[in-house]
């Protein structure tokens, strides 16, 4: 298995967010892709950059992005809450999103979600006590024929995740962390 993307969130707590110079450079690069009077178009990219640095999109980082792009804070919050790739609080090192939309439901998507929750001892949406795993359900991931499918930290898709493969995934990631 390729190295999986990790999430910085578990080591981060909310405070007044101050972006680094490197983050500001990345914001500027995103804004430069759009006409000067349409810099709000960079909002999703800026929020993604925040999340890569902070692990989640905090209220103070939303406020910063809003001020930076000249948008009402509520408009930025609407983006954060509409797309489930944005984390609104710190999550585990590995965020598992298991698709439970209808086509996947018909091919064990819900079973996979429940197996993962049971195996990790969490409710859907919960994070393990060691901060390693968060389990969430997701909408269609565009790979219905590969069900059960899941996405790890919004970047890596895994297909055909039956119970045995889910167990293997958890064991592998736990072992790597130890
Ligand atoms: S319904 Fe699950 S990937 Fe499409």
mmCIF file with all atom_site columns, C-alpha atoms and ligand atoms in Angstrom:
data_model
loop_
_atom_site.group_PDB
_atom_site.id
_atom_site.type_symbol
_atom_site.label_atom_id
_atom_site.label_alt_id
_atom_site.label_comp_id
_atom_site.label_asym_id
_atom_site.label_entity_id
_atom_site.label_seq_id
_atom_site.pdbx_PDB_ins_code
_atom_site.Cartn_x
_atom_site.Cartn_y
_atom_site.Cartn_z
_atom_site.occupancy
_atom_site.B_iso_or_equiv
_atom_site.pdbx_formal_charge
_atom_site.auth_seq_id
_atom_site.auth_comp_id
_atom_site.auth_asym_id
_atom_site.auth_atom_id
_atom_site.pdbx_PDB_model_num
ATOM   1   C  CA  . UNK A 1 1   ? 0.000   0.000  0.000   1.00 0.00 ? 1   UNK A CA  1
ATOM   2   C  CA  . UNK A 1 2   ? 1.304   3.496  -0.783  1.00 0.00 ? 2   UNK A CA  1
ATOM   3   C  CA  . UNK A 1 3   ? 1.946   5.785  2.189   1.00 0.00 ? 3   UNK A CA  1
ATOM   4   C  CA  . UNK A 1 4   ? -1.407  7.239  3.194   1.00 0.00 ? 4   UNK A CA  1
ATOM   5   C  CA  . UNK A 1 5   ? -1.984  10.959 3.641   1.00 0.00 ? 5   UNK A CA  1
ATOM   6   C  CA  . UNK A 1 6   ? -2.181  11.977 7.294   1.00 0.00 ? 6   UNK A CA  1
ATOM   7   C  CA  . UNK A 1 7   ? -4.066  14.718 9.042   1.00 0.00 ? 7   UNK A CA  1
ATOM   8   C  CA  . UNK A 1 8   ? -2.348  17.222 11.333  1.00 0.00 ? 8   UNK A CA  1
ATOM   9   C  CA  . UNK A 1 9   ? -5.530  17.853 13.276  1.00 0.00 ? 9   UNK A CA  1
ATOM   10  C  CA  . UNK A 1 10  ? -4.984  15.667 16.291  1.00 0.00 ? 10  UNK A CA  1
ATOM   11  C  CA  . UNK A 1 11  ? -2.052  17.733 17.457  1.00 0.00 ? 11  UNK A CA  1
ATOM   12  C  CA  . UNK A 1 12  ? -3.754  21.084 17.008  1.00 0.00 ? 12  UNK A CA  1
ATOM   13  C  CA  . UNK A 1 13  ? -6.030  23.160 19.200  1.00 0.00 ? 13  UNK A CA  1
ATOM   14  C  CA  . UNK A 1 14  ? -8.068  26.203 18.256  1.00 0.00 ? 14  UNK A CA  1
ATOM   15  C  CA  . UNK A 1 15  ? -6.620  29.624 18.942  1.00 0.00 ? 15  UNK A CA  1
ATOM   16  C  CA  . UNK A 1 16  ? -6.454  32.852 16.989  1.00 0.00 ? 16  UNK A CA  1
ATOM   17  C  CA  . UNK A 1 17  ? -5.040  31.532 13.773  1.00 0.00 ? 17  UNK A CA  1
ATOM   18  C  CA  . UNK A 1 18  ? -1.984  33.297 12.380  1.00 0.00 ? 18  UNK A CA  1
ATOM   19  C  CA  . UNK A 1 19  ? -0.928  32.084 8.932   1.00 0.00 ? 19  UNK A CA  1
ATOM   20  C  CA  . UNK A 1 20  ? 2.747   31.598 8.223   1.00 0.00 ? 20  UNK A CA  1
ATOM   21  C  CA  . UNK A 1 21  ? 4.490   33.485 5.435   1.00 0.00 ? 21  UNK A CA  1
ATOM   22  C  CA  . UNK A 1 22  ? 4.440   30.316 3.347   1.00 0.00 ? 22  UNK A CA  1
ATOM   23  C  CA  . UNK A 1 23  ? 0.672   30.061 3.750   1.00 0.00 ? 23  UNK A CA  1
ATOM   24  C  CA  . UNK A 1 24  ? 0.226   33.693 2.753   1.00 0.00 ? 24  UNK A CA  1
ATOM   25  C  CA  . UNK A 1 25  ? 2.364   33.055 -0.321  1.00 0.00 ? 25  UNK A CA  1
ATOM   26  C  CA  . UNK A 1 26  ? 0.089   30.136 -1.244  1.00 0.00 ? 26  UNK A CA  1
ATOM   27  C  CA  . UNK A 1 27  ? -3.021  32.284 -0.706  1.00 0.00 ? 27  UNK A CA  1
ATOM   28  C  CA  . UNK A 1 28  ? -1.575  34.953 -2.989  1.00 0.00 ? 28  UNK A CA  1
ATOM   29  C  CA  . UNK A 1 29  ? -0.795  32.375 -5.646  1.00 0.00 ? 29  UNK A CA  1
ATOM   30  C  CA  . UNK A 1 30  ? -4.392  31.113 -5.578  1.00 0.00 ? 30  UNK A CA  1
ATOM   31  C  CA  . UNK A 1 31  ? -5.838  34.636 -5.715  1.00 0.00 ? 31  UNK A CA  1
ATOM   32  C  CA  . UNK A 1 32  ? -3.605  35.492 -8.682  1.00 0.00 ? 32  UNK A CA  1
ATOM   33  C  CA  . UNK A 1 33  ? -5.428  32.868 -10.763 1.00 0.00 ? 33  UNK A CA  1
ATOM   34  C  CA  . UNK A 1 34  ? -8.568  35.034 -10.879 1.00 0.00 ? 34  UNK A CA  1
ATOM   35  C  CA  . UNK A 1 35  ? -9.427  38.571 -12.018 1.00 0.00 ? 35  UNK A CA  1
ATOM   36  C  CA  . UNK A 1 36  ? -8.778  41.168 -9.316  1.00 0.00 ? 36  UNK A CA  1
ATOM   37  C  CA  . UNK A 1 37  ? -12.488 41.744 -8.707  1.00 0.00 ? 37  UNK A CA  1
ATOM   38  C  CA  . UNK A 1 38  ? -13.163 37.995 -8.296  1.00 0.00 ? 38  UNK A CA  1
ATOM   39  C  CA  . UNK A 1 39  ? -10.662 36.954 -5.675  1.00 0.00 ? 39  UNK A CA  1
ATOM   40  C  CA  . UNK A 1 40  ? -13.456 35.284 -3.683  1.00 0.00 ? 40  UNK A CA  1
ATOM   41  C  CA  . UNK A 1 41  ? -13.153 32.493 -6.263  1.00 0.00 ? 41  UNK A CA  1
ATOM   42  C  CA  . UNK A 1 42  ? -10.078 31.346 -4.355  1.00 0.00 ? 42  UNK A CA  1
ATOM   43  C  CA  . UNK A 1 43  ? -12.064 30.594 -1.191  1.00 0.00 ? 43  UNK A CA  1
ATOM   44  C  CA  . UNK A 1 44  ? -12.076 26.796 -1.549  1.00 0.00 ? 44  UNK A CA  1
ATOM   45  C  CA  . UNK A 1 45  ? -8.364  26.674 -2.292  1.00 0.00 ? 45  UNK A CA  1
ATOM   46  C  CA  . UNK A 1 46  ? -7.575  28.947 0.663   1.00 0.00 ? 46  UNK A CA  1
ATOM   47  C  CA  . UNK A 1 47  ? -9.669  26.815 3.014   1.00 0.00 ? 47  UNK A CA  1
ATOM   48  C  CA  . UNK A 1 48  ? -7.891  23.691 1.751   1.00 0.00 ? 48  UNK A CA  1
ATOM   49  C  CA  . UNK A 1 49  ? -4.539  25.346 2.485   1.00 0.00 ? 49  UNK A CA  1
ATOM   50  C  CA  . UNK A 1 50  ? -5.741  26.236 6.003   1.00 0.00 ? 50  UNK A CA  1
ATOM   51  C  CA  . UNK A 1 51  ? -6.759  22.650 6.597   1.00 0.00 ? 51  UNK A CA  1
ATOM   52  C  CA  . UNK A 1 52  ? -3.430  21.302 5.343   1.00 0.00 ? 52  UNK A CA  1
ATOM   53  C  CA  . UNK A 1 53  ? -1.645  23.528 7.857   1.00 0.00 ? 53  UNK A CA  1
ATOM   54  C  CA  . UNK A 1 54  ? -4.030  23.402 10.813  1.00 0.00 ? 54  UNK A CA  1
ATOM   55  C  CA  . UNK A 1 55  ? -5.728  20.046 10.318  1.00 0.00 ? 55  UNK A CA  1
ATOM   56  C  CA  . UNK A 1 56  ? -9.163  21.640 10.365  1.00 0.00 ? 56  UNK A CA  1
ATOM   57  C  CA  . UNK A 1 57  ? -10.857 24.945 9.510   1.00 0.00 ? 57  UNK A CA  1
ATOM   58  C  CA  . UNK A 1 58  ? -11.245 26.860 12.753  1.00 0.00 ? 58  UNK A CA  1
ATOM   59  C  CA  . UNK A 1 59  ? -13.579 29.838 13.268  1.00 0.00 ? 59  UNK A CA  1
ATOM   60  C  CA  . UNK A 1 60  ? -10.620 32.214 13.462  1.00 0.00 ? 60  UNK A CA  1
ATOM   61  C  CA  . UNK A 1 61  ? -9.122  30.852 10.251  1.00 0.00 ? 61  UNK A CA  1
ATOM   62  C  CA  . UNK A 1 62  ? -12.489 31.272 8.509   1.00 0.00 ? 62  UNK A CA  1
ATOM   63  C  CA  . UNK A 1 63  ? -12.511 34.888 9.698   1.00 0.00 ? 63  UNK A CA  1
ATOM   64  C  CA  . UNK A 1 64  ? -8.990  35.406 8.382   1.00 0.00 ? 64  UNK A CA  1
ATOM   65  C  CA  . UNK A 1 65  ? -9.895  33.963 4.974   1.00 0.00 ? 65  UNK A CA  1
ATOM   66  C  CA  . UNK A 1 66  ? -13.033 36.117 4.852   1.00 0.00 ? 66  UNK A CA  1
ATOM   67  C  CA  . UNK A 1 67  ? -11.057 39.289 5.567   1.00 0.00 ? 67  UNK A CA  1
ATOM   68  C  CA  . UNK A 1 68  ? -8.312  38.261 3.150   1.00 0.00 ? 68  UNK A CA  1
ATOM   69  C  CA  . UNK A 1 69  ? -10.765 37.688 0.297   1.00 0.00 ? 69  UNK A CA  1
ATOM   70  C  CA  . UNK A 1 70  ? -13.129 40.551 1.157   1.00 0.00 ? 70  UNK A CA  1
ATOM   71  C  CA  . UNK A 1 71  ? -16.053 38.218 1.880   1.00 0.00 ? 71  UNK A CA  1
ATOM   72  C  CA  . UNK A 1 72  ? -18.634 38.149 4.689   1.00 0.00 ? 72  UNK A CA  1
ATOM   73  C  CA  . UNK A 1 73  ? -17.527 35.554 7.281   1.00 0.00 ? 73  UNK A CA  1
ATOM   74  C  CA  . UNK A 1 74  ? -20.872 33.770 6.926   1.00 0.00 ? 74  UNK A CA  1
ATOM   75  C  CA  . UNK A 1 75  ? -20.193 33.205 3.212   1.00 0.00 ? 75  UNK A CA  1
ATOM   76  C  CA  . UNK A 1 76  ? -16.919 31.464 4.069   1.00 0.00 ? 76  UNK A CA  1
ATOM   77  C  CA  . UNK A 1 77  ? -18.641 29.436 6.781   1.00 0.00 ? 77  UNK A CA  1
ATOM   78  C  CA  . UNK A 1 78  ? -21.247 28.324 4.243   1.00 0.00 ? 78  UNK A CA  1
ATOM   79  C  CA  . UNK A 1 79  ? -18.465 26.880 2.088   1.00 0.00 ? 79  UNK A CA  1
ATOM   80  C  CA  . UNK A 1 80  ? -16.830 25.132 5.047   1.00 0.00 ? 80  UNK A CA  1
ATOM   81  C  CA  . UNK A 1 81  ? -20.075 23.525 6.127   1.00 0.00 ? 81  UNK A CA  1
ATOM   82  C  CA  . UNK A 1 82  ? -21.306 22.589 2.635   1.00 0.00 ? 82  UNK A CA  1
ATOM   83  C  CA  . UNK A 1 83  ? -18.347 20.407 1.623   1.00 0.00 ? 83  UNK A CA  1
ATOM   84  C  CA  . UNK A 1 84  ? -17.569 17.516 3.940   1.00 0.00 ? 84  UNK A CA  1
ATOM   85  C  CA  . UNK A 1 85  ? -13.893 17.519 2.956   1.00 0.00 ? 85  UNK A CA  1
ATOM   86  C  CA  . UNK A 1 86  ? -13.499 20.482 5.322   1.00 0.00 ? 86  UNK A CA  1
ATOM   87  C  CA  . UNK A 1 87  ? -13.102 19.447 8.953   1.00 0.00 ? 87  UNK A CA  1
ATOM   88  C  CA  . UNK A 1 88  ? -14.807 21.776 11.391  1.00 0.00 ? 88  UNK A CA  1
ATOM   89  C  CA  . UNK A 1 89  ? -12.971 20.402 14.417  1.00 0.00 ? 89  UNK A CA  1
ATOM   90  C  CA  . UNK A 1 90  ? -9.788  18.447 15.028  1.00 0.00 ? 90  UNK A CA  1
ATOM   91  C  CA  . UNK A 1 91  ? -10.116 14.846 13.848  1.00 0.00 ? 91  UNK A CA  1
ATOM   92  C  CA  . UNK A 1 92  ? -7.997  11.734 13.992  1.00 0.00 ? 92  UNK A CA  1
ATOM   93  C  CA  . UNK A 1 93  ? -4.737  11.311 12.136  1.00 0.00 ? 93  UNK A CA  1
ATOM   94  C  CA  . UNK A 1 94  ? -6.661  9.191  9.633   1.00 0.00 ? 94  UNK A CA  1
ATOM   95  C  CA  . UNK A 1 95  ? -10.135 10.316 8.566   1.00 0.00 ? 95  UNK A CA  1
ATOM   96  C  CA  . UNK A 1 96  ? -12.075 7.451  7.020   1.00 0.00 ? 96  UNK A CA  1
ATOM   97  C  CA  . UNK A 1 97  ? -15.054 8.394  4.859   1.00 0.00 ? 97  UNK A CA  1
ATOM   98  C  CA  . UNK A 1 98  ? -17.109 5.347  3.892   1.00 0.00 ? 98  UNK A CA  1
ATOM   99  C  CA  . UNK A 1 99  ? -19.653 5.835  1.123   1.00 0.00 ? 99  UNK A CA  1
ATOM   100 C  CA  . UNK A 1 100 ? -23.175 4.897  2.154   1.00 0.00 ? 100 UNK A CA  1
ATOM   101 C  CA  . UNK A 1 101 ? -25.109 6.294  -0.808  1.00 0.00 ? 101 UNK A CA  1
ATOM   102 C  CA  . UNK A 1 102 ? -27.664 3.989  -2.391  1.00 0.00 ? 102 UNK A CA  1
ATOM   103 C  CA  . UNK A 1 103 ? -25.506 2.193  -4.993  1.00 0.00 ? 103 UNK A CA  1
ATOM   104 C  CA  . UNK A 1 104 ? -22.944 1.437  -2.281  1.00 0.00 ? 104 UNK A CA  1
ATOM   105 C  CA  . UNK A 1 105 ? -25.705 0.528  0.194   1.00 0.00 ? 105 UNK A CA  1
ATOM   106 C  CA  . UNK A 1 106 ? -26.710 -2.193 -2.241  1.00 0.00 ? 106 UNK A CA  1
ATOM   107 C  CA  . UNK A 1 107 ? -23.145 -3.520 -2.181  1.00 0.00 ? 107 UNK A CA  1
ATOM   108 C  CA  . UNK A 1 108 ? -22.331 -3.540 1.544   1.00 0.00 ? 108 UNK A CA  1
ATOM   109 C  CA  . UNK A 1 109 ? -21.417 0.134  2.040   1.00 0.00 ? 109 UNK A CA  1
ATOM   110 C  CA  . UNK A 1 110 ? -23.395 0.361  5.275   1.00 0.00 ? 110 UNK A CA  1
ATOM   111 C  CA  . UNK A 1 111 ? -21.976 -2.971 6.431   1.00 0.00 ? 111 UNK A CA  1
ATOM   112 C  CA  . UNK A 1 112 ? -18.456 -1.643 5.879   1.00 0.00 ? 112 UNK A CA  1
ATOM   113 C  CA  . UNK A 1 113 ? -19.214 1.506  7.873   1.00 0.00 ? 113 UNK A CA  1
ATOM   114 C  CA  . UNK A 1 114 ? -20.685 -0.491 10.738  1.00 0.00 ? 114 UNK A CA  1
ATOM   115 C  CA  . UNK A 1 115 ? -17.798 -2.956 10.737  1.00 0.00 ? 115 UNK A CA  1
ATOM   116 C  CA  . UNK A 1 116 ? -15.277 -0.122 10.909  1.00 0.00 ? 116 UNK A CA  1
ATOM   117 C  CA  . UNK A 1 117 ? -17.158 1.592  13.750  1.00 0.00 ? 117 UNK A CA  1
ATOM   118 C  CA  . UNK A 1 118 ? -17.435 -1.673 15.647  1.00 0.00 ? 118 UNK A CA  1
ATOM   119 C  CA  . UNK A 1 119 ? -13.797 -2.579 15.078  1.00 0.00 ? 119 UNK A CA  1
ATOM   120 C  CA  . UNK A 1 120 ? -12.636 0.849  16.301  1.00 0.00 ? 120 UNK A CA  1
ATOM   121 C  CA  . UNK A 1 121 ? -15.218 1.184  19.082  1.00 0.00 ? 121 UNK A CA  1
ATOM   122 C  CA  . UNK A 1 122 ? -16.659 4.486  17.860  1.00 0.00 ? 122 UNK A CA  1
ATOM   123 C  CA  . UNK A 1 123 ? -20.009 5.780  16.688  1.00 0.00 ? 123 UNK A CA  1
ATOM   124 C  CA  . UNK A 1 124 ? -20.257 7.141  13.135  1.00 0.00 ? 124 UNK A CA  1
ATOM   125 C  CA  . UNK A 1 125 ? -18.554 10.539 13.218  1.00 0.00 ? 125 UNK A CA  1
ATOM   126 C  CA  . UNK A 1 126 ? -16.462 9.577  16.238  1.00 0.00 ? 126 UNK A CA  1
ATOM   127 C  CA  . UNK A 1 127 ? -12.721 9.529  16.847  1.00 0.00 ? 127 UNK A CA  1
ATOM   128 C  CA  . UNK A 1 128 ? -10.823 6.780  18.653  1.00 0.00 ? 128 UNK A CA  1
ATOM   129 C  CA  . UNK A 1 129 ? -9.472  7.597  22.112  1.00 0.00 ? 129 UNK A CA  1
ATOM   130 C  CA  . UNK A 1 130 ? -5.884  7.419  20.828  1.00 0.00 ? 130 UNK A CA  1
ATOM   131 C  CA  . UNK A 1 131 ? -6.664  10.114 18.256  1.00 0.00 ? 131 UNK A CA  1
ATOM   132 C  CA  . UNK A 1 132 ? -5.669  7.880  15.381  1.00 0.00 ? 132 UNK A CA  1
ATOM   133 C  CA  . UNK A 1 133 ? -8.929  7.279  13.522  1.00 0.00 ? 133 UNK A CA  1
ATOM   134 C  CA  . UNK A 1 134 ? -12.126 9.187  12.741  1.00 0.00 ? 134 UNK A CA  1
ATOM   135 C  CA  . UNK A 1 135 ? -14.945 7.340  10.957  1.00 0.00 ? 135 UNK A CA  1
ATOM   136 C  CA  . UNK A 1 136 ? -17.533 9.220  8.911   1.00 0.00 ? 136 UNK A CA  1
ATOM   137 C  CA  . UNK A 1 137 ? -20.043 8.266  6.262   1.00 0.00 ? 137 UNK A CA  1
ATOM   138 C  CA  . UNK A 1 138 ? -19.879 10.093 2.964   1.00 0.00 ? 138 UNK A CA  1
ATOM   139 C  CA  . UNK A 1 139 ? -21.889 10.850 -0.119  1.00 0.00 ? 139 UNK A CA  1
ATOM   140 C  CA  . UNK A 1 140 ? -21.074 9.245  -3.484  1.00 0.00 ? 140 UNK A CA  1
ATOM   141 C  CA  . UNK A 1 141 ? -17.338 9.125  -4.115  1.00 0.00 ? 141 UNK A CA  1
ATOM   142 C  CA  . UNK A 1 142 ? -17.766 8.445  -7.817  1.00 0.00 ? 142 UNK A CA  1
ATOM   143 C  CA  . UNK A 1 143 ? -16.584 4.849  -7.685  1.00 0.00 ? 143 UNK A CA  1
ATOM   144 C  CA  . UNK A 1 144 ? -19.885 3.015  -7.196  1.00 0.00 ? 144 UNK A CA  1
ATOM   145 C  CA  . UNK A 1 145 ? -18.749 -0.091 -9.095  1.00 0.00 ? 145 UNK A CA  1
ATOM   146 C  CA  . UNK A 1 146 ? -15.926 -0.583 -6.576  1.00 0.00 ? 146 UNK A CA  1
ATOM   147 C  CA  . UNK A 1 147 ? -18.144 -0.697 -3.463  1.00 0.00 ? 147 UNK A CA  1
ATOM   148 C  CA  . UNK A 1 148 ? -17.574 -0.745 -0.616  1.00 0.00 ? 148 UNK A CA  1
ATOM   149 C  CA  . UNK A 1 149 ? -15.357 2.291  -1.132  1.00 0.00 ? 149 UNK A CA  1
ATOM   150 C  CA  . UNK A 1 150 ? -13.766 4.727  1.270   1.00 0.00 ? 150 UNK A CA  1
ATOM   151 C  CA  . UNK A 1 151 ? -11.641 7.843  1.159   1.00 0.00 ? 151 UNK A CA  1
ATOM   152 C  CA  . UNK A 1 152 ? -8.749  8.492  3.530   1.00 0.00 ? 152 UNK A CA  1
ATOM   153 C  CA  . UNK A 1 153 ? -8.069  12.099 4.496   1.00 0.00 ? 153 UNK A CA  1
ATOM   154 C  CA  . UNK A 1 154 ? -9.921  13.348 1.423   1.00 0.00 ? 154 UNK A CA  1
ATOM   155 C  CA  . UNK A 1 155 ? -7.159  12.203 -0.875  1.00 0.00 ? 155 UNK A CA  1
ATOM   156 C  CA  . UNK A 1 156 ? -6.731  8.455  -1.200  1.00 0.00 ? 156 UNK A CA  1
ATOM   157 C  CA  . UNK A 1 157 ? -9.534  6.183  -2.390  1.00 0.00 ? 157 UNK A CA  1
ATOM   158 C  CA  . UNK A 1 158 ? -9.665  2.533  -1.385  1.00 0.00 ? 158 UNK A CA  1
ATOM   159 C  CA  . UNK A 1 159 ? -11.938 0.068  -3.207  1.00 0.00 ? 159 UNK A CA  1
ATOM   160 C  CA  . UNK A 1 160 ? -13.608 -3.251 -2.434  1.00 0.00 ? 160 UNK A CA  1
ATOM   161 C  CA  . UNK A 1 161 ? -13.223 -2.760 1.324   1.00 0.00 ? 161 UNK A CA  1
ATOM   162 C  CA  . UNK A 1 162 ? -14.753 -5.905 2.732   1.00 0.00 ? 162 UNK A CA  1
ATOM   163 C  CA  . UNK A 1 163 ? -14.388 -6.712 6.439   1.00 0.00 ? 163 UNK A CA  1
ATOM   164 C  CA  . UNK A 1 164 ? -11.073 -8.495 6.007   1.00 0.00 ? 164 UNK A CA  1
ATOM   165 C  CA  . UNK A 1 165 ? -9.552  -5.605 4.060   1.00 0.00 ? 165 UNK A CA  1
ATOM   166 C  CA  . UNK A 1 166 ? -10.840 -3.095 6.606   1.00 0.00 ? 166 UNK A CA  1
ATOM   167 C  CA  . UNK A 1 167 ? -9.273  -5.084 9.424   1.00 0.00 ? 167 UNK A CA  1
ATOM   168 C  CA  . UNK A 1 168 ? -6.014  -5.276 7.515   1.00 0.00 ? 168 UNK A CA  1
ATOM   169 C  CA  . UNK A 1 169 ? -6.065  -1.520 6.931   1.00 0.00 ? 169 UNK A CA  1
ATOM   170 C  CA  . UNK A 1 170 ? -6.621  -0.751 10.624  1.00 0.00 ? 170 UNK A CA  1
ATOM   171 C  CA  . UNK A 1 171 ? -3.922  -3.209 11.709  1.00 0.00 ? 171 UNK A CA  1
ATOM   172 C  CA  . UNK A 1 172 ? -1.426  -1.817 9.207   1.00 0.00 ? 172 UNK A CA  1
ATOM   173 C  CA  . UNK A 1 173 ? -1.984  1.798  10.203  1.00 0.00 ? 173 UNK A CA  1
ATOM   174 C  CA  . UNK A 1 174 ? -1.902  0.990  13.928  1.00 0.00 ? 174 UNK A CA  1
ATOM   175 C  CA  . UNK A 1 175 ? 1.331   -0.952 13.503  1.00 0.00 ? 175 UNK A CA  1
ATOM   176 C  CA  . UNK A 1 176 ? 2.895   1.883  11.508  1.00 0.00 ? 176 UNK A CA  1
ATOM   177 C  CA  . UNK A 1 177 ? 1.991   4.338  14.253  1.00 0.00 ? 177 UNK A CA  1
ATOM   178 C  CA  . UNK A 1 178 ? 3.505   2.153  16.976  1.00 0.00 ? 178 UNK A CA  1
HETATM 179 S  S1  . LIG B 2 .   ? -22.650 5.509  -4.305  1.00 0.00 ? 1   LIG B S1  1
HETATM 180 FE FE1 . LIG B 2 .   ? -20.798 5.012  -3.294  1.00 0.00 ? 1   LIG B FE1 1
HETATM 181 S  S2  . LIG B 2 .   ? -19.257 5.624  -4.685  1.00 0.00 ? 1   LIG B S2  1
HETATM 182 FE FE2 . LIG B 2 .   ? -21.115 6.117  -5.668  1.00 0.00 ? 1   LIG B FE2 1
#
